[in-house]
Coordinates of C-alpha atoms in Angstrom, one line a residue:
Chain A
M1 CA -111.3 -53.0 79.0
R2 CA -111.3 -56.1 77.0
R3 CA -114.5 -55.4 75.3
V4 CA -113.1 -51.9 74.2
A5 CA -110.3 -53.4 72.3
A6 CA -112.6 -56.1 70.6
L7 CA -114.7 -53.1 69.8
A8 CA -111.8 -51.2 68.3
A9 CA -110.8 -54.3 66.5
T10 CA -114.0 -54.7 64.6
A11 CA -114.4 -51.1 63.8
A12 CA -110.8 -51.3 62.4
K13 CA -111.7 -54.1 60.5
A14 CA -114.9 -52.7 59.2
V15 CA -113.0 -49.7 57.9
V16 CA -110.4 -51.6 56.0
L17 CA -113.0 -53.7 54.4
A18 CA -115.0 -50.6 53.2
A19 CA -112.0 -48.9 51.8
W20 CA -111.1 -51.5 49.8
L21 CA -114.7 -51.8 48.6
L22 CA -114.4 -48.4 47.7
V23 CA -111.3 -49.0 45.8
T24 CA -112.6 -51.8 43.8
L25 CA -115.9 -49.9 43.1
F26 CA -114.7 -46.6 42.3
P27 CA -113.3 -47.3 38.7
L28 CA -116.3 -48.7 37.7
Y29 CA -118.3 -45.8 39.3
W30 CA -116.2 -43.6 37.2
I31 CA -116.5 -45.0 33.8
V32 CA -120.4 -44.8 34.3
V33 CA -120.2 -41.1 35.4
T34 CA -118.0 -40.5 32.3
S35 CA -120.4 -42.2 30.0
L36 CA -123.0 -39.8 31.2
K37 CA -121.2 -36.5 30.9
P38 CA -121.9 -34.3 27.9
K39 CA -118.3 -34.1 25.9
P40 CA -117.4 -30.5 27.1
E41 CA -117.7 -31.6 30.5
I42 CA -115.5 -34.7 30.0
F43 CA -112.9 -32.9 28.9
S44 CA -113.0 -29.9 31.3
V45 CA -111.3 -28.7 34.7
P46 CA -112.1 -29.0 37.6
L47 CA -113.4 -32.3 37.3
R48 CA -117.1 -33.1 38.4
Y49 CA -117.6 -36.2 40.2
W50 CA -121.3 -36.2 39.4
P51 CA -122.4 -34.9 35.8
A52 CA -123.9 -31.5 36.0
S53 CA -126.2 -32.3 33.0
P54 CA -126.6 -36.2 32.5
T55 CA -126.9 -37.5 29.1
L56 CA -127.5 -40.6 27.2
E57 CA -125.7 -39.0 24.0
H58 CA -122.8 -41.4 23.9
Y59 CA -125.1 -44.2 24.0
A60 CA -126.9 -43.0 21.1
E61 CA -123.7 -42.4 19.3
L62 CA -122.9 -45.8 19.6
F63 CA -125.8 -46.9 17.7
S64 CA -125.8 -44.1 15.2
F65 CA -122.2 -43.5 14.0
A66 CA -120.9 -46.6 15.0
D67 CA -122.7 -50.0 14.1
F68 CA -122.8 -51.1 17.4
G69 CA -126.0 -53.2 17.3
T70 CA -124.1 -55.3 14.8
Y71 CA -121.0 -55.8 17.0
L72 CA -123.2 -56.7 19.9
L73 CA -125.1 -59.4 17.9
N74 CA -121.7 -60.7 16.4
S75 CA -120.3 -61.2 20.0
L76 CA -123.5 -62.5 21.1
V77 CA -123.7 -65.2 18.0
V78 CA -120.0 -66.1 18.4
S79 CA -120.1 -66.7 22.2
L80 CA -123.4 -68.4 22.5
V81 CA -122.5 -70.6 19.7
A82 CA -118.9 -71.4 21.0
A83 CA -120.1 -71.7 24.6
A84 CA -122.9 -74.4 23.9
V85 CA -120.3 -76.6 21.8
V86 CA -117.6 -76.3 24.5
T87 CA -120.1 -77.5 27.0
V88 CA -121.1 -80.5 25.0
V89 CA -117.5 -81.5 24.2
G90 CA -116.7 -80.7 27.4
A91 CA -119.4 -82.9 29.0
L92 CA -118.7 -86.0 26.7
G93 CA -114.6 -85.9 27.4
G94 CA -115.2 -85.0 31.1
Y95 CA -117.4 -88.2 31.5
T96 CA -115.0 -90.5 29.9
L97 CA -112.0 -89.1 31.8
A98 CA -114.0 -89.4 34.9
R99 CA -115.6 -93.0 34.4
F100 CA -113.2 -94.9 32.3
A101 CA -109.4 -96.0 32.9
F102 CA -107.5 -96.2 29.6
P103 CA -104.3 -96.2 28.2
G104 CA -103.1 -92.9 27.5
R105 CA -105.6 -91.0 30.0
G106 CA -102.8 -89.5 32.1
A107 CA -100.9 -88.2 28.9
L108 CA -104.4 -86.6 27.3
V109 CA -105.2 -84.8 30.7
L110 CA -101.5 -83.6 30.8
A111 CA -101.6 -82.5 27.1
F112 CA -104.9 -80.4 27.9
L113 CA -103.4 -79.0 31.2
V114 CA -100.0 -77.9 29.2
T115 CA -102.9 -75.8 27.1
Q116 CA -103.7 -73.8 30.1
M117 CA -100.2 -72.7 30.8
I118 CA -99.3 -71.6 27.3
P119 CA -101.5 -68.8 25.8
L120 CA -102.9 -69.5 22.3
F121 CA -101.4 -66.2 21.2
I122 CA -97.8 -67.6 21.4
A123 CA -99.0 -69.4 18.0
L124 CA -100.9 -66.4 16.6
G125 CA -98.8 -66.3 13.3
P126 CA -99.2 -70.0 12.4
L127 CA -102.7 -69.8 13.6
Y128 CA -103.5 -67.0 11.3
L129 CA -101.8 -69.1 8.3
L130 CA -104.3 -71.9 9.2
M131 CA -107.2 -69.9 9.3
S132 CA -106.3 -68.5 5.9
D133 CA -105.8 -71.8 4.4
L134 CA -109.1 -72.9 5.8
G135 CA -111.1 -69.8 4.4
L136 CA -112.0 -68.9 7.9
L137 CA -110.6 -65.4 8.1
N138 CA -113.6 -62.4 8.7
R139 CA -115.9 -65.0 9.6
L140 CA -117.6 -65.4 12.5
A141 CA -117.6 -69.2 11.9
G142 CA -113.7 -69.1 12.0
L143 CA -113.8 -67.3 15.6
M144 CA -116.0 -69.8 16.9
V145 CA -113.8 -73.0 16.0
V146 CA -110.9 -71.4 17.5
Y147 CA -112.8 -70.4 20.9
V148 CA -113.8 -73.8 21.1
A149 CA -110.5 -75.3 20.7
M150 CA -109.1 -72.5 23.4
L151 CA -111.8 -73.5 26.0
V152 CA -112.3 -77.2 25.7
P153 CA -109.4 -78.2 27.8
F154 CA -110.6 -76.1 30.7
A155 CA -114.3 -77.2 30.1
T156 CA -113.1 -81.1 30.0
I157 CA -111.3 -81.0 32.9
I158 CA -113.7 -79.1 35.2
M159 CA -116.6 -81.2 34.1
R160 CA -114.5 -84.2 35.0
G161 CA -114.4 -82.8 38.4
F162 CA -118.2 -82.6 38.4
Y163 CA -118.8 -86.1 37.2
E164 CA -116.5 -87.4 40.0
R165 CA -118.6 -86.1 42.5
V166 CA -121.8 -87.7 41.2
P167 CA -122.0 -91.7 42.8
V168 CA -121.3 -94.1 40.1
A169 CA -124.1 -96.5 41.7
L170 CA -126.8 -93.8 40.5
E171 CA -125.8 -94.5 36.9
E172 CA -125.4 -98.6 37.5
A173 CA -128.9 -98.2 39.0
A174 CA -130.1 -96.7 35.6
Q175 CA -128.1 -99.2 33.7
V176 CA -129.6 -102.2 35.5
D177 CA -133.0 -101.0 34.5
G178 CA -131.7 -101.5 31.0
A179 CA -130.7 -97.9 29.9
S180 CA -127.8 -97.7 27.5
R181 CA -124.7 -96.0 28.9
L182 CA -125.5 -92.7 27.0
V183 CA -129.0 -93.0 28.1
A184 CA -127.9 -93.1 31.7
M185 CA -125.6 -90.2 31.4
V186 CA -128.3 -88.0 29.9
R187 CA -131.2 -88.9 32.0
V188 CA -129.3 -89.5 35.4
V189 CA -126.1 -87.7 35.5
I190 CA -126.7 -84.5 33.8
P191 CA -129.5 -83.4 35.9
V192 CA -127.6 -83.9 38.9
M193 CA -125.0 -81.7 37.1
L194 CA -127.0 -79.2 35.9
P195 CA -125.5 -76.2 38.1
G196 CA -121.8 -77.4 37.0
I197 CA -122.8 -77.5 33.3
A198 CA -124.6 -74.1 33.8
A199 CA -121.4 -72.7 35.2
T200 CA -119.2 -73.9 32.6
F201 CA -121.3 -72.6 30.1
V202 CA -121.5 -69.1 31.3
F203 CA -117.6 -69.1 32.0
A204 CA -117.0 -70.1 28.4
F205 CA -119.4 -67.6 27.3
V206 CA -117.7 -64.6 29.1
Q207 CA -114.2 -65.9 27.9
C208 CA -115.4 -65.6 24.3
W209 CA -117.3 -62.3 24.8
N210 CA -114.1 -60.8 26.2
E211 CA -111.7 -62.2 23.7
L212 CA -109.5 -59.7 22.1
F213 CA -106.1 -60.7 20.4
L214 CA -107.5 -63.9 18.2
A215 CA -110.3 -61.7 17.1
I216 CA -108.3 -58.6 16.2
T217 CA -106.0 -61.1 14.2
F218 CA -108.8 -63.1 12.1
I219 CA -111.4 -60.1 11.7
D220 CA -111.3 -56.9 9.9
S221 CA -114.2 -56.6 8.1
E222 CA -116.8 -54.2 9.6
D223 CA -119.6 -56.6 9.5
S224 CA -117.7 -59.4 11.3
K225 CA -116.3 -57.4 14.2
T226 CA -117.0 -58.3 17.6
V227 CA -117.4 -55.7 20.5
P228 CA -113.7 -56.0 21.5
V229 CA -112.5 -55.9 18.1
A230 CA -114.7 -52.5 17.2
M231 CA -113.4 -51.0 20.6
N232 CA -109.9 -51.6 19.7
S233 CA -110.5 -49.6 16.6
F234 CA -111.9 -46.4 18.5
I235 CA -108.2 -46.4 20.1
T236 CA -106.2 -43.9 17.9
Q237 CA -102.5 -43.2 18.4
Y238 CA -103.1 -39.6 20.0
D239 CA -106.9 -39.3 20.5
I240 CA -109.7 -41.3 22.1
D241 CA -113.4 -40.2 22.2
W242 CA -113.6 -41.0 25.9
G243 CA -117.7 -40.4 26.2
S244 CA -118.3 -43.2 23.7
M245 CA -115.5 -45.2 24.7
A246 CA -116.8 -45.4 28.5
A247 CA -120.3 -46.0 27.2
A248 CA -119.2 -48.9 25.0
T249 CA -117.2 -50.1 28.1
V250 CA -120.3 -50.2 30.2
V251 CA -122.8 -51.6 27.3
S252 CA -119.9 -54.6 27.2
V253 CA -119.6 -55.1 30.8
V254 CA -123.0 -55.2 31.7
P255 CA -123.8 -58.8 30.4
T256 CA -120.8 -60.3 31.9
L257 CA -121.3 -58.8 35.3
V258 CA -125.0 -59.9 35.5
L259 CA -123.5 -63.7 34.2
F260 CA -120.7 -63.5 36.9
A261 CA -123.3 -62.5 39.7
V262 CA -125.4 -65.5 38.8
I263 CA -122.7 -68.0 38.9
R264 CA -120.3 -66.5 41.3
R265 CA -120.6 -69.3 43.6
F266 CA -119.7 -71.9 41.0
I267 CA -116.6 -69.8 39.7
V268 CA -115.1 -69.7 42.9
E269 CA -115.6 -73.5 43.0
G270 CA -114.1 -74.0 39.7
L271 CA -111.2 -71.7 40.6
T272 CA -110.4 -73.4 43.8
A273 CA -111.1 -76.9 42.8
G274 CA -107.6 -77.6 40.9
A275 CA -105.3 -75.8 43.6
V276 CA -106.9 -76.6 46.8
K277 CA -106.8 -80.0 48.3
G278 CA -107.3 -80.4 51.9
Chain B
M1 CA -119.3 -111.5 25.0
N2 CA -117.1 -109.8 27.5
R3 CA -114.5 -109.0 24.4
A4 CA -117.7 -107.5 22.3
F5 CA -118.5 -105.5 25.8
T6 CA -114.7 -104.0 26.1
L7 CA -114.7 -103.2 22.2
R8 CA -118.0 -101.3 22.5
R9 CA -116.7 -99.7 25.5
A10 CA -113.4 -98.5 23.6
R11 CA -115.6 -97.5 20.8
F12 CA -117.8 -95.0 23.2
V13 CA -114.6 -94.0 25.1
M14 CA -113.1 -92.8 21.7
L15 CA -116.4 -91.3 20.3
C16 CA -116.7 -89.2 23.3
L17 CA -113.1 -87.9 23.3
L18 CA -112.5 -87.5 19.6
P19 CA -114.4 -84.0 19.2
G20 CA -112.4 -82.4 22.0
V21 CA -109.0 -83.9 21.1
A22 CA -109.3 -83.1 17.4
F23 CA -110.2 -79.3 18.2
V24 CA -107.1 -78.8 20.3
A25 CA -104.8 -80.9 18.0
V26 CA -105.8 -78.9 15.1
F27 CA -106.2 -75.5 16.4
T28 CA -103.6 -75.5 19.2
Y29 CA -101.1 -78.0 19.1
Y30 CA -100.6 -77.9 15.4
P31 CA -100.2 -74.2 15.3
M32 CA -97.9 -74.3 18.0
I33 CA -95.5 -76.8 16.4
R34 CA -95.7 -75.0 13.0
G35 CA -94.7 -71.9 15.1
A36 CA -91.9 -73.8 16.3
V37 CA -90.6 -74.8 12.8
I38 CA -91.4 -71.0 11.3
A39 CA -89.0 -70.0 14.1
F40 CA -86.1 -71.4 12.2
Q41 CA -87.2 -70.1 8.8
R42 CA -87.2 -66.7 7.0
Y43 CA -91.1 -66.1 7.1
N44 CA -92.4 -62.7 6.4
L45 CA -96.3 -62.6 6.0
F46 CA -95.8 -59.8 3.0
D47 CA -93.5 -62.2 1.2
V48 CA -94.5 -65.9 1.8
T49 CA -93.2 -67.0 -1.7
A50 CA -89.5 -67.8 -0.5
T51 CA -89.4 -69.3 3.2
P52 CA -86.2 -70.7 3.3
F53 CA -84.4 -72.2 6.5
A54 CA -82.6 -69.8 8.1
G55 CA -81.0 -71.5 11.2
L56 CA -80.6 -69.3 14.5
E57 CA -81.0 -66.1 12.5
N58 CA -84.3 -65.1 13.9
F59 CA -83.0 -65.9 17.4
R60 CA -79.8 -63.9 16.7
A61 CA -82.2 -60.8 15.4
V62 CA -84.3 -60.8 18.4
L63 CA -81.5 -61.1 21.0
A64 CA -79.7 -58.1 19.3
E65 CA -82.8 -56.0 19.6
E66 CA -82.6 -53.6 22.6
R67 CA -86.3 -53.5 22.9
F68 CA -86.4 -57.3 23.6
W69 CA -84.0 -56.8 26.4
T70 CA -86.1 -53.8 27.8
A71 CA -89.0 -55.9 27.5
L72 CA -87.4 -58.7 29.5
R73 CA -86.2 -56.5 32.1
N74 CA -89.8 -55.1 32.2
T75 CA -91.4 -58.6 32.8
G76 CA -89.4 -59.1 35.7
T77 CA -90.6 -56.0 37.4
W78 CA -94.1 -56.3 36.1
V79 CA -94.4 -60.0 37.5
A80 CA -92.5 -59.6 40.8
L81 CA -94.2 -56.2 41.9
S82 CA -97.6 -57.2 40.5
L83 CA -97.6 -60.6 42.5
F84 CA -95.9 -59.4 45.5
F85 CA -98.8 -56.5 46.4
Q86 CA -101.3 -58.9 45.0
F87 CA -100.1 -61.5 47.3
F88 CA -100.1 -59.6 50.5
L89 CA -103.4 -57.5 50.0
G90 CA -105.0 -60.7 49.1
F91 CA -103.7 -62.5 52.1
G92 CA -105.0 -59.6 54.2
L93 CA -108.4 -59.6 52.7
A94 CA -108.6 -63.2 53.1
L95 CA -107.6 -62.9 56.7
L96 CA -110.4 -60.1 57.3
L97 CA -113.0 -62.2 55.5
R98 CA -111.8 -65.5 57.3
R99 CA -114.8 -64.9 60.2
H100 CA -118.6 -64.8 59.5
F101 CA -120.0 -61.4 59.6
P102 CA -123.2 -60.2 58.3
G103 CA -123.3 -59.3 54.7
R104 CA -120.2 -61.3 54.0
A105 CA -121.4 -62.9 51.1
L106 CA -122.5 -59.7 49.6
Y107 CA -119.3 -58.0 50.1
Q108 CA -117.5 -60.9 48.2
A109 CA -119.8 -60.7 45.6
W110 CA -119.1 -56.9 45.1
V111 CA -115.3 -57.3 45.3
F112 CA -115.4 -59.9 42.9
F113 CA -116.9 -57.5 40.2
P114 CA -113.2 -56.8 38.5
W115 CA -113.3 -60.5 37.5
A116 CA -116.2 -60.1 35.0
M117 CA -114.2 -57.8 32.9
S118 CA -111.5 -58.5 30.5
G119 CA -107.9 -57.1 30.6
F120 CA -108.4 -55.1 27.5
L121 CA -111.4 -53.1 29.5
I122 CA -109.4 -52.8 32.7
G123 CA -106.9 -51.3 30.6
L124 CA -109.0 -48.7 29.0
L125 CA -110.6 -47.8 32.4
W126 CA -107.2 -47.1 33.9
R127 CA -105.9 -45.5 31.0
W128 CA -108.7 -42.8 31.3
M129 CA -108.2 -42.7 35.1
F130 CA -104.7 -42.2 34.9
N131 CA -105.2 -39.5 31.9
G132 CA -102.6 -36.5 32.2
Q133 CA -104.9 -33.9 31.9
F134 CA -108.4 -35.0 32.7
G135 CA -107.7 -37.9 34.6
V136 CA -109.5 -38.8 38.1
V137 CA -106.1 -39.9 39.5
N138 CA -104.2 -36.8 39.2
D139 CA -107.4 -34.8 40.7
L140 CA -107.4 -36.7 43.6
L141 CA -103.9 -36.6 44.4
L142 CA -104.1 -32.7 43.7
K143 CA -107.0 -32.6 46.0
A144 CA -105.1 -34.8 48.8
G145 CA -102.1 -32.4 48.6
L146 CA -99.8 -35.3 47.4
I147 CA -98.8 -33.4 44.2
D148 CA -98.6 -29.8 43.2
E149 CA -99.3 -30.5 39.3
R150 CA -100.4 -32.9 37.3
I151 CA -98.5 -35.7 36.1
G152 CA -98.2 -37.2 32.9
F153 CA -98.6 -40.8 34.2
L154 CA -98.8 -43.0 31.0
A155 CA -96.4 -40.6 28.8
T156 CA -93.5 -40.9 31.4
P157 CA -91.7 -44.3 31.4
G158 CA -91.0 -44.9 35.1
W159 CA -94.8 -43.8 36.1
A160 CA -96.2 -45.6 32.9
M161 CA -94.7 -48.9 34.6
T162 CA -96.1 -48.0 38.0
S163 CA -99.5 -47.3 36.6
V164 CA -99.9 -50.4 34.8
I165 CA -98.6 -52.3 37.5
V166 CA -101.4 -50.4 40.0
A167 CA -103.8 -51.7 37.5
N168 CA -103.0 -55.0 37.6
I169 CA -102.9 -55.2 41.3
W170 CA -106.3 -53.7 41.6
Y171 CA -107.2 -56.4 39.3
G172 CA -105.6 -59.4 40.9
V173 CA -105.8 -58.9 44.6
T174 CA -109.5 -60.3 44.9
F175 CA -107.9 -63.6 42.6
F176 CA -105.6 -63.9 45.9
A177 CA -108.3 -63.3 48.2
I178 CA -110.6 -65.9 47.1
M179 CA -107.9 -68.7 46.9
I180 CA -106.8 -68.0 50.1
T181 CA -110.0 -68.1 51.8
A182 CA -110.6 -71.2 50.1
A183 CA -107.1 -72.7 51.5
L184 CA -107.9 -71.1 55.1
Q185 CA -111.2 -72.9 55.3
S186 CA -109.4 -76.2 54.2
V187 CA -107.5 -76.2 57.8
P188 CA -109.4 -78.5 60.1
G189 CA -110.8 -77.2 63.1
E190 CA -109.5 -79.7 65.4
L191 CA -106.1 -78.2 64.5
Y192 CA -106.9 -74.8 66.1
E193 CA -108.9 -76.5 69.1
A194 CA -105.5 -78.6 70.1
A195 CA -103.6 -75.7 69.7
A196 CA -105.9 -73.4 72.2
V197 CA -105.9 -76.3 74.7
D198 CA -102.3 -76.0 74.6
G199 CA -102.7 -72.3 75.3
A200 CA -101.1 -70.9 71.9
S201 CA -101.9 -67.4 70.9
R202 CA -103.5 -66.2 67.9
T203 CA -100.3 -65.1 66.7
R204 CA -98.5 -68.4 67.5
R205 CA -101.6 -70.3 65.9
F206 CA -101.2 -68.3 62.7
W207 CA -97.7 -69.3 62.3
H208 CA -97.4 -72.7 63.7
V209 CA -100.9 -74.4 62.7
T210 CA -102.3 -72.3 59.7
L211 CA -99.3 -71.3 57.8
P212 CA -97.7 -75.0 57.5
H213 CA -101.0 -76.1 56.5
I214 CA -101.6 -73.9 53.7
R215 CA -98.1 -73.7 52.4
P216 CA -98.7 -76.1 49.3
T217 CA -101.8 -74.5 48.3
L218 CA -99.9 -71.1 48.5
A219 CA -97.3 -72.4 46.5
L220 CA -99.2 -73.6 43.8
I221 CA -101.4 -70.5 43.7
V222 CA -98.3 -68.5 43.4
L223 CA -96.8 -70.5 40.4
L224 CA -100.3 -70.3 38.6
R225 CA -100.3 -66.7 39.1
V226 CA -96.9 -65.9 37.9
I227 CA -97.5 -67.8 34.5
W228 CA -100.8 -66.0 34.3
I229 CA -99.4 -62.4 35.0
L230 CA -96.5 -63.2 32.4
N231 CA -99.0 -64.5 30.0
F232 CA -101.3 -61.2 30.4
P233 CA -100.5 -58.7 27.6
D234 CA -104.1 -57.6 27.5
L235 CA -104.0 -54.8 30.2
I236 CA -100.9 -53.4 29.0
Y237 CA -101.8 -53.5 25.3
S238 CA -105.1 -51.3 25.8
M239 CA -103.4 -49.0 28.5
T240 CA -100.1 -47.7 26.8
G241 CA -99.5 -50.2 24.0
G242 CA -96.2 -51.0 25.5
G243 CA -95.2 -47.3 25.3
P244 CA -94.1 -44.8 25.9
A245 CA -90.9 -46.0 24.0
G246 CA -91.2 -49.5 25.1
G247 CA -91.4 -48.5 28.6
T248 CA -94.0 -51.0 29.4
D249 CA -93.4 -53.6 26.9
I250 CA -93.3 -57.1 28.3
I251 CA -92.3 -60.1 26.6
T252 CA -95.7 -60.8 25.6
T253 CA -96.5 -57.5 24.2
F254 CA -93.2 -57.6 22.4
L255 CA -94.6 -61.0 20.9
I256 CA -97.9 -59.7 19.8
Q257 CA -96.1 -56.6 18.1
Q258 CA -93.8 -59.0 16.2
V259 CA -97.2 -60.9 14.9
I260 CA -98.8 -57.5 14.0
G261 CA -95.6 -56.6 12.0
G262 CA -95.9 -59.6 10.2
D263 CA -92.6 -61.1 10.8
Y264 CA -93.6 -64.4 11.8
G265 CA -90.1 -65.9 11.7
R266 CA -89.1 -63.5 14.6
A267 CA -92.6 -64.2 16.0
G268 CA -92.0 -67.8 16.5
A269 CA -88.5 -67.2 18.0
V270 CA -89.9 -64.8 20.5
G271 CA -92.6 -67.5 21.2
L272 CA -90.1 -70.3 21.5
L273 CA -88.1 -67.8 24.1
V274 CA -91.2 -67.4 26.1
L275 CA -92.3 -70.7 26.3
G276 CA -88.5 -71.6 27.4
L277 CA -88.7 -68.9 30.2
L278 CA -92.1 -70.5 31.4
L279 CA -90.8 -74.0 31.4
S280 CA -87.6 -73.2 33.1
F281 CA -89.2 -71.0 35.7
S282 CA -92.0 -73.8 36.4
V283 CA -89.1 -76.3 36.9
F284 CA -86.8 -74.2 39.1
Y285 CA -89.7 -73.2 41.2
L286 CA -91.5 -76.6 41.7
N287 CA -87.8 -77.8 42.7
A288 CA -87.3 -75.0 45.1
T289 CA -90.9 -75.7 46.8
R290 CA -90.4 -79.3 46.9
F291 CA -87.1 -78.5 48.6
E292 CA -88.8 -76.5 50.9
R293 CA -91.5 -79.1 51.7
A294 CA -88.8 -82.2 52.1
R295 CA -86.9 -80.2 54.6

């Protein structure tokens, strides 16, 4: 009797989990299917849950009618450079916060944490004026700079956490051997932290890759558009070409999906590190 | 010798911190402070030759707008309903994922996928699924016999709000599931053993061991989440643009419309109001949960 009940419970659990998986994945499936349907099939009833005559025409359109290659390249350059700078700046700052006690350290951490609570777009107007004064509008360099500022607090605080897990003795041993502090950091500490550093880099990259509001405020010239800016201009008041939009969605989400799959474990750690204390 | 050493140390600390501090000061704090000043000026992007001090004029103009109050009410609905369902569904999922089963890691990886998408893309995805003519949601509901004719989800005010909240719930459940899973794992196993020795049932163990232990973490997660949902105009922006007729406007989409409209004075005022809302909520909430813990 008891075994039957346990079996029923397991089965119920499996059904619920399967249902949730279906709910999670169906929208992704649907956008892929839409991107593969020829236009008349997208806008016809009854809906087909599998394309009758699959086609890649929408993907081809992205690169022929729209200049999607340029947008992808812009997004890639901005995200790579910004993420690299964020990682280095975060590594330096996080190290200092983890290893030295100095006046104002608490205030600095607080000032960084506050920026995580307040979205940057709250100051979108003044930021636009500043970028205009600095001649950084419509330039990829301008986006890079703002993205670095947006992500430095997060990177610094998460890196501090990683450093705190590296025993100080490891560094001291290197310093006793005559290495300077910076050399000790680069040769001894950094290799131990490599997974954490990689995770920070990827996370920053994805944030830049996905960012919308700052980009649409600062960029409107064709050759500086990033992918979200370009997709935003696909949206017109009454009409969206859903075939191209679906294809663009798939193309822009694939890199982040792959990256997130690679570092998923670290993201979970990063997300929970701040909030969960045993 | 010792003095030189500390000087060198101080220099090292300053050099390491300088880049980060400089970026954040110039591109985050400076615009925020300037925004707070502009809130008290007449400042329109299309006429920046005259920006006179305007006192509380911008605040009065914002507070007199019907759309602002609609946005504020909608913000309440948006945050409360999104949070409620994300929390309880996420908690349920975390409890199901608590014990190891074959394929658990793979399962977690798959349900994690919405996190790789931006709010903007998620809004687009659901905008298409909720399409009134060719949307798959209508099709599925018709097939299931739950509705007799297609619904213009995003064109009808009540339905539009429901739709954006459904999209947000879909997005946020995994976050709660992950955070709560981590919290559950932080409960020491000995506590359960002790409770089991005392003959406590599973339900009793949950209410008297698990829940009290993870309560502070839950409180913190909920606070972070409320702030985050409030600051999340991306999904609404691409799904409905705040429409129809302001029906899905929340305070942050309202703010972005002010910026796009070029009235930076008003945008600054709305920004300060959002900030005030965030701060007073956080203080109120932290006080309430501290009271809870002290009791």
